[in-house]
Short mmCIF file of C-alpha atoms in Angstrom, two decimals:
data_model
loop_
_atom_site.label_atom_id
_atom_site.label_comp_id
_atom_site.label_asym_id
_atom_site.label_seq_id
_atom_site.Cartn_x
_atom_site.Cartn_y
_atom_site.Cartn_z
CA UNK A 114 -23.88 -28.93 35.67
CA UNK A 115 -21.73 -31.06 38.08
CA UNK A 116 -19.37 -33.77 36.47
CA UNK A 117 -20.81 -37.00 36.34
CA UNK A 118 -24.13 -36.27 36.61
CA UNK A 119 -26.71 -37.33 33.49
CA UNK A 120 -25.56 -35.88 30.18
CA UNK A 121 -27.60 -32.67 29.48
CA UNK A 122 -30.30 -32.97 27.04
CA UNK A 123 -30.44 -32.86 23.30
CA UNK A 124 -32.82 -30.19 22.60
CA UNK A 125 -34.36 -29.81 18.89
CA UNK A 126 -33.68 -26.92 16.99
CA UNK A 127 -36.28 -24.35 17.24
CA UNK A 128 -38.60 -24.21 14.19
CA UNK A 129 -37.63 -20.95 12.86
CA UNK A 130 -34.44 -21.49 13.25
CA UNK A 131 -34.21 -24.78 11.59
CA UNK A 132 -36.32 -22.67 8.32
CA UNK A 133 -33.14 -20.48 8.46
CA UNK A 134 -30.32 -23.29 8.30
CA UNK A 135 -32.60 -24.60 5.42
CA UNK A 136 -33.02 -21.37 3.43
CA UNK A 137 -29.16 -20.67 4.40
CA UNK A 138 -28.52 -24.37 2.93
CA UNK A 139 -30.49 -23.55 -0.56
CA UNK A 140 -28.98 -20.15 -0.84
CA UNK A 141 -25.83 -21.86 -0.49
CA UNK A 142 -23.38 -21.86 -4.23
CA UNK A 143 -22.13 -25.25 -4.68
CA UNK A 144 -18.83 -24.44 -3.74
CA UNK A 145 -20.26 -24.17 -0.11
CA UNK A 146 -21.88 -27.97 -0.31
CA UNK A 147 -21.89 -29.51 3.29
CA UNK A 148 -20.69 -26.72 5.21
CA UNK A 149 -23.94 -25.85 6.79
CA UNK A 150 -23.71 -28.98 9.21
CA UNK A 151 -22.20 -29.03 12.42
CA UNK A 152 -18.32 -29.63 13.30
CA UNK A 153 -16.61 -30.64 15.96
CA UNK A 154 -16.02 -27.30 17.16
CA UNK A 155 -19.92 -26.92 17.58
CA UNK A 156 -20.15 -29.34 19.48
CA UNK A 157 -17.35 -29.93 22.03
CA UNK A 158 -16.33 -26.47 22.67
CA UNK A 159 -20.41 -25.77 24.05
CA UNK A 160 -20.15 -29.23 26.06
CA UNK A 161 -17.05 -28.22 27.89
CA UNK A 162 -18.66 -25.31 28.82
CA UNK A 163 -22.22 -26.91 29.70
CA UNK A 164 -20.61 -29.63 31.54
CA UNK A 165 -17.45 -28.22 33.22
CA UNK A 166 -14.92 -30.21 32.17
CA UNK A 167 -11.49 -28.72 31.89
CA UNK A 168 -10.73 -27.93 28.07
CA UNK A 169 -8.01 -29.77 26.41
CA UNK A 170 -9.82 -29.78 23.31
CA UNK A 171 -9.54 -26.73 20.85
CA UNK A 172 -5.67 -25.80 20.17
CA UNK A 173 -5.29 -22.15 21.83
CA UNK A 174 -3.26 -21.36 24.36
CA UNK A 175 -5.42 -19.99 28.27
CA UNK A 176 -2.76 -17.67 29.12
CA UNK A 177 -1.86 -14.00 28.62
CA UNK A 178 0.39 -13.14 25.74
CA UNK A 179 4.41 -12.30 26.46
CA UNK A 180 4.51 -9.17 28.06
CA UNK A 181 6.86 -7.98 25.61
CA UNK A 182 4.21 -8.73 23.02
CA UNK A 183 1.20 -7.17 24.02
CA UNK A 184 3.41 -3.90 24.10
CA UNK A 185 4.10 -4.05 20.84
CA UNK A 186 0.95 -4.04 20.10
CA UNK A 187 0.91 -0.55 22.26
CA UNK A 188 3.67 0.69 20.67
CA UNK A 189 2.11 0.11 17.12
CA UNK A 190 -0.71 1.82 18.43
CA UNK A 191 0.66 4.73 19.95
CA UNK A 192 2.89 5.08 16.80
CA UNK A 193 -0.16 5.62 14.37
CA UNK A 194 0.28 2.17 12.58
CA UNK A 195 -3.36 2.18 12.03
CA UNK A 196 -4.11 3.27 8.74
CA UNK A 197 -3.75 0.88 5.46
CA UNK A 198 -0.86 -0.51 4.63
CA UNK A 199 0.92 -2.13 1.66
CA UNK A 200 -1.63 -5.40 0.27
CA UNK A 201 1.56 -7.63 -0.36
CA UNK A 202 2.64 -7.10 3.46
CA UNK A 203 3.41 -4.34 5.50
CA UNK A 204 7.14 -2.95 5.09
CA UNK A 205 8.75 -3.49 8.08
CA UNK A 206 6.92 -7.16 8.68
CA UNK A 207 7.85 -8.33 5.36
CA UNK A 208 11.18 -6.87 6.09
CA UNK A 209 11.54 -8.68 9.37
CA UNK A 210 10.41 -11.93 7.71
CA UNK A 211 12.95 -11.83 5.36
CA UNK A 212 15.63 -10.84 7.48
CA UNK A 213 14.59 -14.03 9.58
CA UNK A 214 13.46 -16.58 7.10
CA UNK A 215 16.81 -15.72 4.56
CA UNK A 216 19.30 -17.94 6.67
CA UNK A 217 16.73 -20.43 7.40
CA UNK A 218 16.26 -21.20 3.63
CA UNK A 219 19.95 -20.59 2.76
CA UNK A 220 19.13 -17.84 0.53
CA UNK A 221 18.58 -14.31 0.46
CA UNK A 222 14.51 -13.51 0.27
CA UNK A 223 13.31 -10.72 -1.44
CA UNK A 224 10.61 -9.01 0.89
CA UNK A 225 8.54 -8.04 -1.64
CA UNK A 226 8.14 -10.12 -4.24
CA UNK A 227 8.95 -13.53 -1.85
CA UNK A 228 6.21 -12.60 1.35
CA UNK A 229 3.15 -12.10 1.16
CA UNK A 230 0.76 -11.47 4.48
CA UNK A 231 -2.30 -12.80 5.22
CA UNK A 232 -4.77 -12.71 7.50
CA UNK A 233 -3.47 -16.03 9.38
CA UNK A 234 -2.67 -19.27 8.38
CA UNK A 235 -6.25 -20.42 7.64
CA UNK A 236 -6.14 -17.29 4.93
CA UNK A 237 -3.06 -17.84 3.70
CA UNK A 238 -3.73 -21.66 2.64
CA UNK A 239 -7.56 -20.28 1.11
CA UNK A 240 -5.50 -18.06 -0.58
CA UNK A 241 -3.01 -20.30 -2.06
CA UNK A 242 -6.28 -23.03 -3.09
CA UNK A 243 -7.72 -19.97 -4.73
CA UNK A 244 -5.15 -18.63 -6.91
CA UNK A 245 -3.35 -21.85 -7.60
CA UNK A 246 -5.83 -24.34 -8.14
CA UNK A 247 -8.21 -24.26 -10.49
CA UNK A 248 -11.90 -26.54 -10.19
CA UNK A 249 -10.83 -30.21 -11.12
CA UNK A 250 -7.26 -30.11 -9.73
CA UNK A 251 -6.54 -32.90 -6.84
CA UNK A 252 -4.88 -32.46 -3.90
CA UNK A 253 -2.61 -34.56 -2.16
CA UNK A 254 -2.77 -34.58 1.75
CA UNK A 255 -2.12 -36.77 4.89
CA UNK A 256 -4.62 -37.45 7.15
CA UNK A 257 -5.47 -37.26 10.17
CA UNK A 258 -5.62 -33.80 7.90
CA UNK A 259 -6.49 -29.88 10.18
CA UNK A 260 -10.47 -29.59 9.00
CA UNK A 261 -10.02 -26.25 7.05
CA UNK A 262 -7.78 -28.11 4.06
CA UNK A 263 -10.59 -30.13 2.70
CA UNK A 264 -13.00 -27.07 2.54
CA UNK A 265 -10.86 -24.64 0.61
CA UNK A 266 -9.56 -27.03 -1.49
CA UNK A 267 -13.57 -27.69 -2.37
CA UNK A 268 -13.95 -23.88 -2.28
CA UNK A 269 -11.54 -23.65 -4.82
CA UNK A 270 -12.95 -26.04 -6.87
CA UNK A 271 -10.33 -28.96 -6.62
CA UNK A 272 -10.79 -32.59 -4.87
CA UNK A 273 -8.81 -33.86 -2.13
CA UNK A 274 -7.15 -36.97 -2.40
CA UNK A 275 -5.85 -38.32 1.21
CA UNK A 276 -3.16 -40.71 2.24
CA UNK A 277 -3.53 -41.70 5.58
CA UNK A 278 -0.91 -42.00 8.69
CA UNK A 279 -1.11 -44.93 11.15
CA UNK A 280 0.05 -45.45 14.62
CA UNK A 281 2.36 -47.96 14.87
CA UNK A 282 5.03 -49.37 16.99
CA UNK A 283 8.61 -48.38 16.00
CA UNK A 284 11.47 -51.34 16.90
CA UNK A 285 11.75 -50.39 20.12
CA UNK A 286 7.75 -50.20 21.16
CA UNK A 287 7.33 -46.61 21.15
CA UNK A 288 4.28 -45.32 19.07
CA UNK A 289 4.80 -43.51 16.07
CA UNK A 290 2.80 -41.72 12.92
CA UNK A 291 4.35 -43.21 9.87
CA UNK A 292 3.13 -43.51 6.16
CA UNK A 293 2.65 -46.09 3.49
CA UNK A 294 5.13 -44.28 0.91
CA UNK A 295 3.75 -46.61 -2.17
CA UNK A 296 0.04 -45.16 -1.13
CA UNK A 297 1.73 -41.85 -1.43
CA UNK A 298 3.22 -42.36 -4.65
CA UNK A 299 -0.48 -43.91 -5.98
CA UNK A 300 -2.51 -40.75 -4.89
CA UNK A 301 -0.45 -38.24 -7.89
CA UNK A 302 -2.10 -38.74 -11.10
CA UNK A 303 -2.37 -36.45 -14.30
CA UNK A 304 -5.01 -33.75 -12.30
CA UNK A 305 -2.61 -33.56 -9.28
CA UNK A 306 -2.02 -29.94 -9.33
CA UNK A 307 -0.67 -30.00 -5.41
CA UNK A 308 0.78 -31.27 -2.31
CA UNK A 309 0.06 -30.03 0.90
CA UNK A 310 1.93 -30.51 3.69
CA UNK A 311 1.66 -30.08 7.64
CA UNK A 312 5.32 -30.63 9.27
CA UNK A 313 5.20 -29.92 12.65
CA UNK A 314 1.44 -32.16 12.31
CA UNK A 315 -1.61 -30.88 13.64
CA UNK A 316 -2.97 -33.00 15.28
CA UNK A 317 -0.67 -36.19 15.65
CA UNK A 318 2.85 -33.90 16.45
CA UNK A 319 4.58 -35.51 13.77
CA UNK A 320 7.73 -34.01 12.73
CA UNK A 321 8.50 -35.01 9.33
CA UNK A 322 12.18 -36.41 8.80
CA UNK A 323 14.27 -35.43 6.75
CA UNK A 324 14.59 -39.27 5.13
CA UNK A 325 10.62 -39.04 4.96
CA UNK A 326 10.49 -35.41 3.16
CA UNK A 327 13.29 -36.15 1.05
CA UNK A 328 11.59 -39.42 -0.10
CA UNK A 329 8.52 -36.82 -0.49
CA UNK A 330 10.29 -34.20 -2.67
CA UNK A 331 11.47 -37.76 -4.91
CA UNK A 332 7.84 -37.71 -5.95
CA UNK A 333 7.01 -34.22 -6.50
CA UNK A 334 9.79 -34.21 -8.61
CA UNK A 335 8.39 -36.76 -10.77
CA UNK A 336 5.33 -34.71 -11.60
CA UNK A 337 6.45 -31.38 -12.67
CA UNK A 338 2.92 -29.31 -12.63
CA UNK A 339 2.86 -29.96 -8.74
CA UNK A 340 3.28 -27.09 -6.63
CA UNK A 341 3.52 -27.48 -2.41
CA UNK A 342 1.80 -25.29 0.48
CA UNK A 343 3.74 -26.51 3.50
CA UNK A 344 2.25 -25.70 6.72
CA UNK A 345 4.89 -25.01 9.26
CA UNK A 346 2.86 -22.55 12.26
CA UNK A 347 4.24 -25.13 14.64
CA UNK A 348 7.74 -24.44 13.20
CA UNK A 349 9.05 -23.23 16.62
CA UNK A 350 7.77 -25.93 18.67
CA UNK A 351 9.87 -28.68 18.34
CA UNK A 352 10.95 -31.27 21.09
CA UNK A 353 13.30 -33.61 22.42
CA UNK A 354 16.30 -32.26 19.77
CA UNK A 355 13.44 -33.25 16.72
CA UNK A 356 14.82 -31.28 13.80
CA UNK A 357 12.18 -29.58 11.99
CA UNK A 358 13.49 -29.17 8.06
CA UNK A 359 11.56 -26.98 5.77
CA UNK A 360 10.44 -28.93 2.99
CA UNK A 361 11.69 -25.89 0.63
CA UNK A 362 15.02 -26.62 1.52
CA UNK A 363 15.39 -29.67 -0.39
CA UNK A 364 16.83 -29.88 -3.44
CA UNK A 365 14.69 -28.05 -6.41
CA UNK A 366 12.21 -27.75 -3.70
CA UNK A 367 11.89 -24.14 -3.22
CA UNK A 368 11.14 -23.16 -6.57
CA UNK A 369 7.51 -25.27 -5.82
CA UNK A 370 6.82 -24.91 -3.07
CA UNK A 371 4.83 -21.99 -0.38
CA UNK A 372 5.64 -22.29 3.06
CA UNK A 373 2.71 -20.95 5.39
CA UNK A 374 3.55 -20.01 8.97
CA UNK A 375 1.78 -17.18 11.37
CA UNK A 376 2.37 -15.21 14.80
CA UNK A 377 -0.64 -16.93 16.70
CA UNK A 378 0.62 -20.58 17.62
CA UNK A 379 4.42 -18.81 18.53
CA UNK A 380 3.44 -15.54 20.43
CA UNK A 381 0.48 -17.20 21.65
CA UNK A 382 -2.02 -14.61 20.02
CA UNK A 383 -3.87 -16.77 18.07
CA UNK A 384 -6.73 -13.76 17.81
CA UNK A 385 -4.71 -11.59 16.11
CA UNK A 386 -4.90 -14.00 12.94
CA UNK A 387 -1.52 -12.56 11.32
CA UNK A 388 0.23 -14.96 8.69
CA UNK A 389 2.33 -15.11 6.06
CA UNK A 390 3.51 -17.37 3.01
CA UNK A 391 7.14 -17.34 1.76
CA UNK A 392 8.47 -18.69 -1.92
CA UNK A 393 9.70 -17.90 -5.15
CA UNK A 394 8.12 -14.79 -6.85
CA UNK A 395 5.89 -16.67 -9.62
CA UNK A 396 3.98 -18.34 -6.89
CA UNK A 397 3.84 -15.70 -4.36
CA UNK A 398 2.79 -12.88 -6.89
CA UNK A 399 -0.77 -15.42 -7.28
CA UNK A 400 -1.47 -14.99 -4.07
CA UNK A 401 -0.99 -11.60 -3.72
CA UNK A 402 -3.29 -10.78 -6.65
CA UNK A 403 -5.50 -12.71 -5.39
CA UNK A 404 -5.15 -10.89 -1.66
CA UNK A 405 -5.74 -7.49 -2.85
CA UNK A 406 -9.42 -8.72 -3.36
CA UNK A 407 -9.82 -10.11 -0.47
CA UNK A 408 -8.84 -8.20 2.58
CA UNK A 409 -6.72 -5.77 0.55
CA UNK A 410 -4.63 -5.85 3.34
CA UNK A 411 -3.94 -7.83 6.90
CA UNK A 412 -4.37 -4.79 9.87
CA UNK A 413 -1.57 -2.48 10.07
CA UNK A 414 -1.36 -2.26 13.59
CA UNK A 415 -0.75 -6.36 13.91
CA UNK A 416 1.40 -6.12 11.76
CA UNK A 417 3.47 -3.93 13.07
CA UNK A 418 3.74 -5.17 16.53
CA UNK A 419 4.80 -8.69 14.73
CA UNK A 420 7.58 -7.23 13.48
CA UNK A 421 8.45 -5.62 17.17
CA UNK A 422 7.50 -8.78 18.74
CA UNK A 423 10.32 -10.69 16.47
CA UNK A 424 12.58 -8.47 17.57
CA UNK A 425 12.21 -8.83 20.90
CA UNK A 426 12.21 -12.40 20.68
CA UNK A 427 15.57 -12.89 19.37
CA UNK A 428 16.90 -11.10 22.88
CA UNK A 429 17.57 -13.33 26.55
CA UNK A 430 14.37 -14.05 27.47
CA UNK A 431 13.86 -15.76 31.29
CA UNK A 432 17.33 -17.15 31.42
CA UNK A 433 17.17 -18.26 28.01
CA UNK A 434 19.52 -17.40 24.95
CA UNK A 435 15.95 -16.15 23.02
CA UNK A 436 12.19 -16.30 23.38
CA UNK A 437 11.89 -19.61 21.12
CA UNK A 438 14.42 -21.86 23.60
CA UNK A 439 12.45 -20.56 26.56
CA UNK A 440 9.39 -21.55 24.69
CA UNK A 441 10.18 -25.19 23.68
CA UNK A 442 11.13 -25.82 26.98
CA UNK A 443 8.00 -24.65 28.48
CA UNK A 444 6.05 -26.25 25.73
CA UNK A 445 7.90 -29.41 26.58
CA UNK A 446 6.99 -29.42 30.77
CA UNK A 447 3.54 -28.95 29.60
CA UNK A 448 3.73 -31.77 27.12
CA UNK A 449 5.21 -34.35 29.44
CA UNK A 450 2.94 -33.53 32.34
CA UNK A 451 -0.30 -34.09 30.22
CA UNK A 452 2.08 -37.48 28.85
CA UNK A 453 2.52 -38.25 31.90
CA UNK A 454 -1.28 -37.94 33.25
CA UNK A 455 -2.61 -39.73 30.12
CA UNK A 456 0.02 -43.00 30.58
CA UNK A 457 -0.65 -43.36 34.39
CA UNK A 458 -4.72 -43.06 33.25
CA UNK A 459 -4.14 -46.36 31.59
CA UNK A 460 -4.05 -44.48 27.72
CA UNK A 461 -1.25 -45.50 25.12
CA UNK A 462 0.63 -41.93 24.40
CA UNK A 463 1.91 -41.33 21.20
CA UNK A 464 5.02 -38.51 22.65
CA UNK A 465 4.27 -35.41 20.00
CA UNK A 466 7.89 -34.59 18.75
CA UNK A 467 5.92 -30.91 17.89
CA UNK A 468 3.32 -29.04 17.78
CA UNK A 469 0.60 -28.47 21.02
CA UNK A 470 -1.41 -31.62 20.37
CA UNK A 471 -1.42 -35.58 21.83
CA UNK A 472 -3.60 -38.46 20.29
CA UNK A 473 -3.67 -40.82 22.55
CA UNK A 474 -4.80 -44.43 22.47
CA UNK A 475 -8.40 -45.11 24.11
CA UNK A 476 -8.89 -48.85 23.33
CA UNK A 477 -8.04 -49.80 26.71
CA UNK A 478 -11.57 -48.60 28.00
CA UNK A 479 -14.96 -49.32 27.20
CA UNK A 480 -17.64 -47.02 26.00
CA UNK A 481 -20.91 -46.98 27.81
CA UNK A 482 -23.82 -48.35 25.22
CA UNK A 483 -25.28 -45.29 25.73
CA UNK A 484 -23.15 -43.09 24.68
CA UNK A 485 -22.53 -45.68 21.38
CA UNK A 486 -25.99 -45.78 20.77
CA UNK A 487 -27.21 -41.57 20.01
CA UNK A 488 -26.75 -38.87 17.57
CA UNK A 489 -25.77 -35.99 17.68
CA UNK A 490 -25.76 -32.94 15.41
CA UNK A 491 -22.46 -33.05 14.52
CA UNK A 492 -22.34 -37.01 14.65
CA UNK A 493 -25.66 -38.18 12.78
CA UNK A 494 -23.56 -41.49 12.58
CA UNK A 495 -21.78 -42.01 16.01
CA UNK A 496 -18.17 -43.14 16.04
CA UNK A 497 -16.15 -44.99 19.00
CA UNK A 498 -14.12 -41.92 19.11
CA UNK A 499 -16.50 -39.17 19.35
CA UNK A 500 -18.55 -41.22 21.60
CA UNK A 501 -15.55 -41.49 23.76
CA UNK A 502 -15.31 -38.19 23.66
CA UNK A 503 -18.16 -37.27 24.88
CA UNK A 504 -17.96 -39.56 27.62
CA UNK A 505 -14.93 -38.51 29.14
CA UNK A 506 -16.25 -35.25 28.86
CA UNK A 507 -19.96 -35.56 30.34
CA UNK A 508 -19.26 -37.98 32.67
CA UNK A 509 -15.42 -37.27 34.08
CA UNK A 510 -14.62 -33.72 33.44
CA UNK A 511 -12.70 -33.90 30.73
CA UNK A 512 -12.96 -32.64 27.56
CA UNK A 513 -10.73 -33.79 24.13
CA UNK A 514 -11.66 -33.99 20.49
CA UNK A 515 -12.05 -37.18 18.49
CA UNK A 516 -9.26 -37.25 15.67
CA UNK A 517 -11.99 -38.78 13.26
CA UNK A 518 -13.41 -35.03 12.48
CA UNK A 519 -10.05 -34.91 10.79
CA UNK A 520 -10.45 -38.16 8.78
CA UNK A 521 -12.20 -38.20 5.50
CA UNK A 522 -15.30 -40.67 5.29
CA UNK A 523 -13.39 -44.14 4.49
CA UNK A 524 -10.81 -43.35 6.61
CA UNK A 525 -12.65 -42.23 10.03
CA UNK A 526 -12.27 -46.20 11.13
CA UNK A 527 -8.85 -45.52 11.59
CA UNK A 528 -9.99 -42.97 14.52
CA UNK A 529 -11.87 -45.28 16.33
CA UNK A 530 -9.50 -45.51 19.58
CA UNK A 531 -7.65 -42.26 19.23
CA UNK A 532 -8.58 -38.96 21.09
CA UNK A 533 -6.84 -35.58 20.65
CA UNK A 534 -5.70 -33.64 23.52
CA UNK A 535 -4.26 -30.05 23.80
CA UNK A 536 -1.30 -29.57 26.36
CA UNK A 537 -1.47 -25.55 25.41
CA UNK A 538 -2.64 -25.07 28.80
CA UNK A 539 -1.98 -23.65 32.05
CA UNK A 540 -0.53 -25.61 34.99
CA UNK A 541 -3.83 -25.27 36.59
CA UNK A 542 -5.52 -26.83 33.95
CA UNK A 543 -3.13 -29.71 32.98
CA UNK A 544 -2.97 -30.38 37.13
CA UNK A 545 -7.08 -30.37 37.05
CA UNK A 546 -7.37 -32.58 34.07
CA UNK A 547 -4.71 -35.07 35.40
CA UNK A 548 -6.88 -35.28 39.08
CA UNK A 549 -10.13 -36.20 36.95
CA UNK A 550 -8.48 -38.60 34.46
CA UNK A 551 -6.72 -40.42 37.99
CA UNK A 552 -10.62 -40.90 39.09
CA UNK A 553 -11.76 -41.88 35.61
CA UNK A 554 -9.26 -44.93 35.56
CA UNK A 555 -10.16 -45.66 39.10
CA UNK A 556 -13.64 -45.93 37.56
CA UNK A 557 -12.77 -48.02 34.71
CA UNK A 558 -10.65 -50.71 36.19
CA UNK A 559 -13.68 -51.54 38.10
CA UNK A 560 -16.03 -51.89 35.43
#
């Protein structure tokens, strides 16, 4: 379909397949409650494709691996690393981790009873929810909040209970993500059981400071049966000399706390769903008995070509002392020219200090009634947002997500003029979507 034409039809759901979603729904344990209905991802992903538009909406990067990377992968092959391996981690990744993550933490980690692998980030936080939670424990996390945490936290049995961030203007009228620390402090009650964490943040690009985290570790400490996943996968893509500190660094921190990171967001192979959590022994030994029934253990081959891939990385890469400074700086060309596209558009940017992700301020344009005024799927009650969304990506060519998919129900107000876009992308892409979003503010400063 051409961009700018009509929108492309709702169709219903076939008969027989609706009589599956419904017998799927009420074969469905309770654990599962609400997961049959649409996401975001249904949605958005299909009407980029349907309608065009270039893709700045899901987070992957469109470009081929490292070099160096993908021949690790060859080398593990060629090498035989493709029978099981150990369920805690395989030796020489967990080895490699160590050897990396020891200085990091100032302290010497023991690779086998302080890793554990996993298949990816998104496994190793189910499988922290599953063997450290147990049902009627409450979570603490910020919101806008990545979709999976709410979902294995219900798997798990627990309830979430989310403190919001807010866009606001810093003293000298930049945007930034900041939090209310006294709504912080009011979320921990008795059935807290944990705190979980997302510093670099999907999806604003908040880096945490070290002021706020500290402040953050103040409270934890005040509730002693309160253990911490941090999410760090964006831990290597910081900008503009952000410091990224690792929340089990702080004082009495690391003896609570799990810190989740993976190989897909840095090496840009987010299909090869490799992951791993780090902490003391007594928190990492739950998740590895709780592993070896589940996957028993992540591929062998990945995992070995991880460990090759590290190694590699840490040698001159492109002019570059390493991989990682030759990929922040890459990271942050990409970042600025989507920035830089977005402000001249007429949006208000929010400048990500991490991560692969800008929310950017929509109020400045109005939303056809149509697109106000229908359902979808996935939106049964439209939003601004997710109208906007849609919009921009029917109509102009462009396609982003609306941040209120990561809002819970009370909160999803506070997504009404925000929209999430991915600067993970190739020149090509980030040059297309800044010609289109030229022509769309052309467009709307005559309306």
């Amino acid at each position: 379909q051409t961009v700018g034409t009509s929108k492309p039809p709702t169709q219903p759901m076939h008969p027989a397949l609706l009589r599956t979603v419904r017998m799927a729904s009420n074969a469905c344990a309770s654990r599962l409650r609400g997961f049959d209905v649409p996401t975001v991802w249904h949605e958005f992903t299909p009407l980029a494709q349907t309608t065009g538009a270039v893709n700045l909406g899901q987070g992957f990067p469109d470009w081929s691996a490292p070099d160096f990377v993908k021949a690790a992968l060859h080398h593990a092959v060629d090498n035989n690393a493709n029978q099981y391996t150990r369920s805690g981690g395989h030796m020489r990744l967990v080895q490699t981790l160590a050897r990396i993550y020891s200085p990091l933490f100032a302290r010497t980690i023991d690779p086998l009873t302080e890793v554990a692998t996993c298949v990816g980030a998104t496994e190793a936080i189910f499988a922290c929810t599953q063997s450290l939670l147990n049902p009627g424990d409450e979570v603490v996390v910020f919101e806008p909040a990545f979709d999976i945490y709410g979902a294995q936290v219900q798997m798990a049995g627990g309830t979430c209970k989310f403190v919001p961030l807010r866009l606001q203007e810093d003293p000298s009228g930049q945007l930034t993500w900041t939090h209310d620390h006294a709504e912080l402090e009011a979320a921990f009650g008795p059935r807290t059981r944990m705190l979980l964490i997302n510093t670099p943040h999907n999806p604003t690009g908040k880096v945490f400071s070290l002021a706020e985290l500290t402040a953050i570790a103040a409270t934890v400490s005040k509730h002693p049966n309160v253990v911490v996943v941090c999410d760090e996968v964006y831990e290597n893509l910081v900008y503009d000399g952000a410091v990224h500190t690792r929340f089990a660094t702080l004082p009495g921190m690391f003896e609570r706390t799990v810190t989740v990171s993976s190989a897909g967001k840095t090496f840009s192979v987010t299909g090869w769903k490799t992951g791993w959590t780090i902490g003391p022994s007594h928190l990492i030994k739950p998740i590895m008995l709780a592993n070896q029934w589940v996957q028993f253990s992540v591929p062998t081959t990945l995992q070995e070509a991880v460990a090759e891939a590290f190694d590699e990385a840490a040698k001159p890469y492109k002019g570059h002392p390493d991989f990682f400074s030759w990929l922040r700086e890459d990271y942050t060309r990409r970042r600025d020219l989507l920035a830089g596209a977005l402000a001249a558009a007429g949006f208000g940017v929010a400048l990500p200090k991490g991560g692969f992700f800008i929310v950017a301020d929509t109020s400045k344009f109005a939303v056809p009634e149509k697109f106000l005024s229908e359902t979808t799927a996935a939106a049964p009650v439209m939003t601004r947002d997710w109208a906007f969304c849609r919009y921009l990506a029917i109509e102009h060519g462009v396609a982003a997500i609306p941040p209120s998919a990561f809002y819970s129900p009370e909160t999803k107000v506070l997504a009404k003029n925000m929209a999430r876009f991915a600067f993970c992308k190739t020149d090509e892409s980030l040059t297309a979507a800044d010609q289109r979003l030229k022509i769309f503010a052309e467009k709307a400063a005559k309306q």
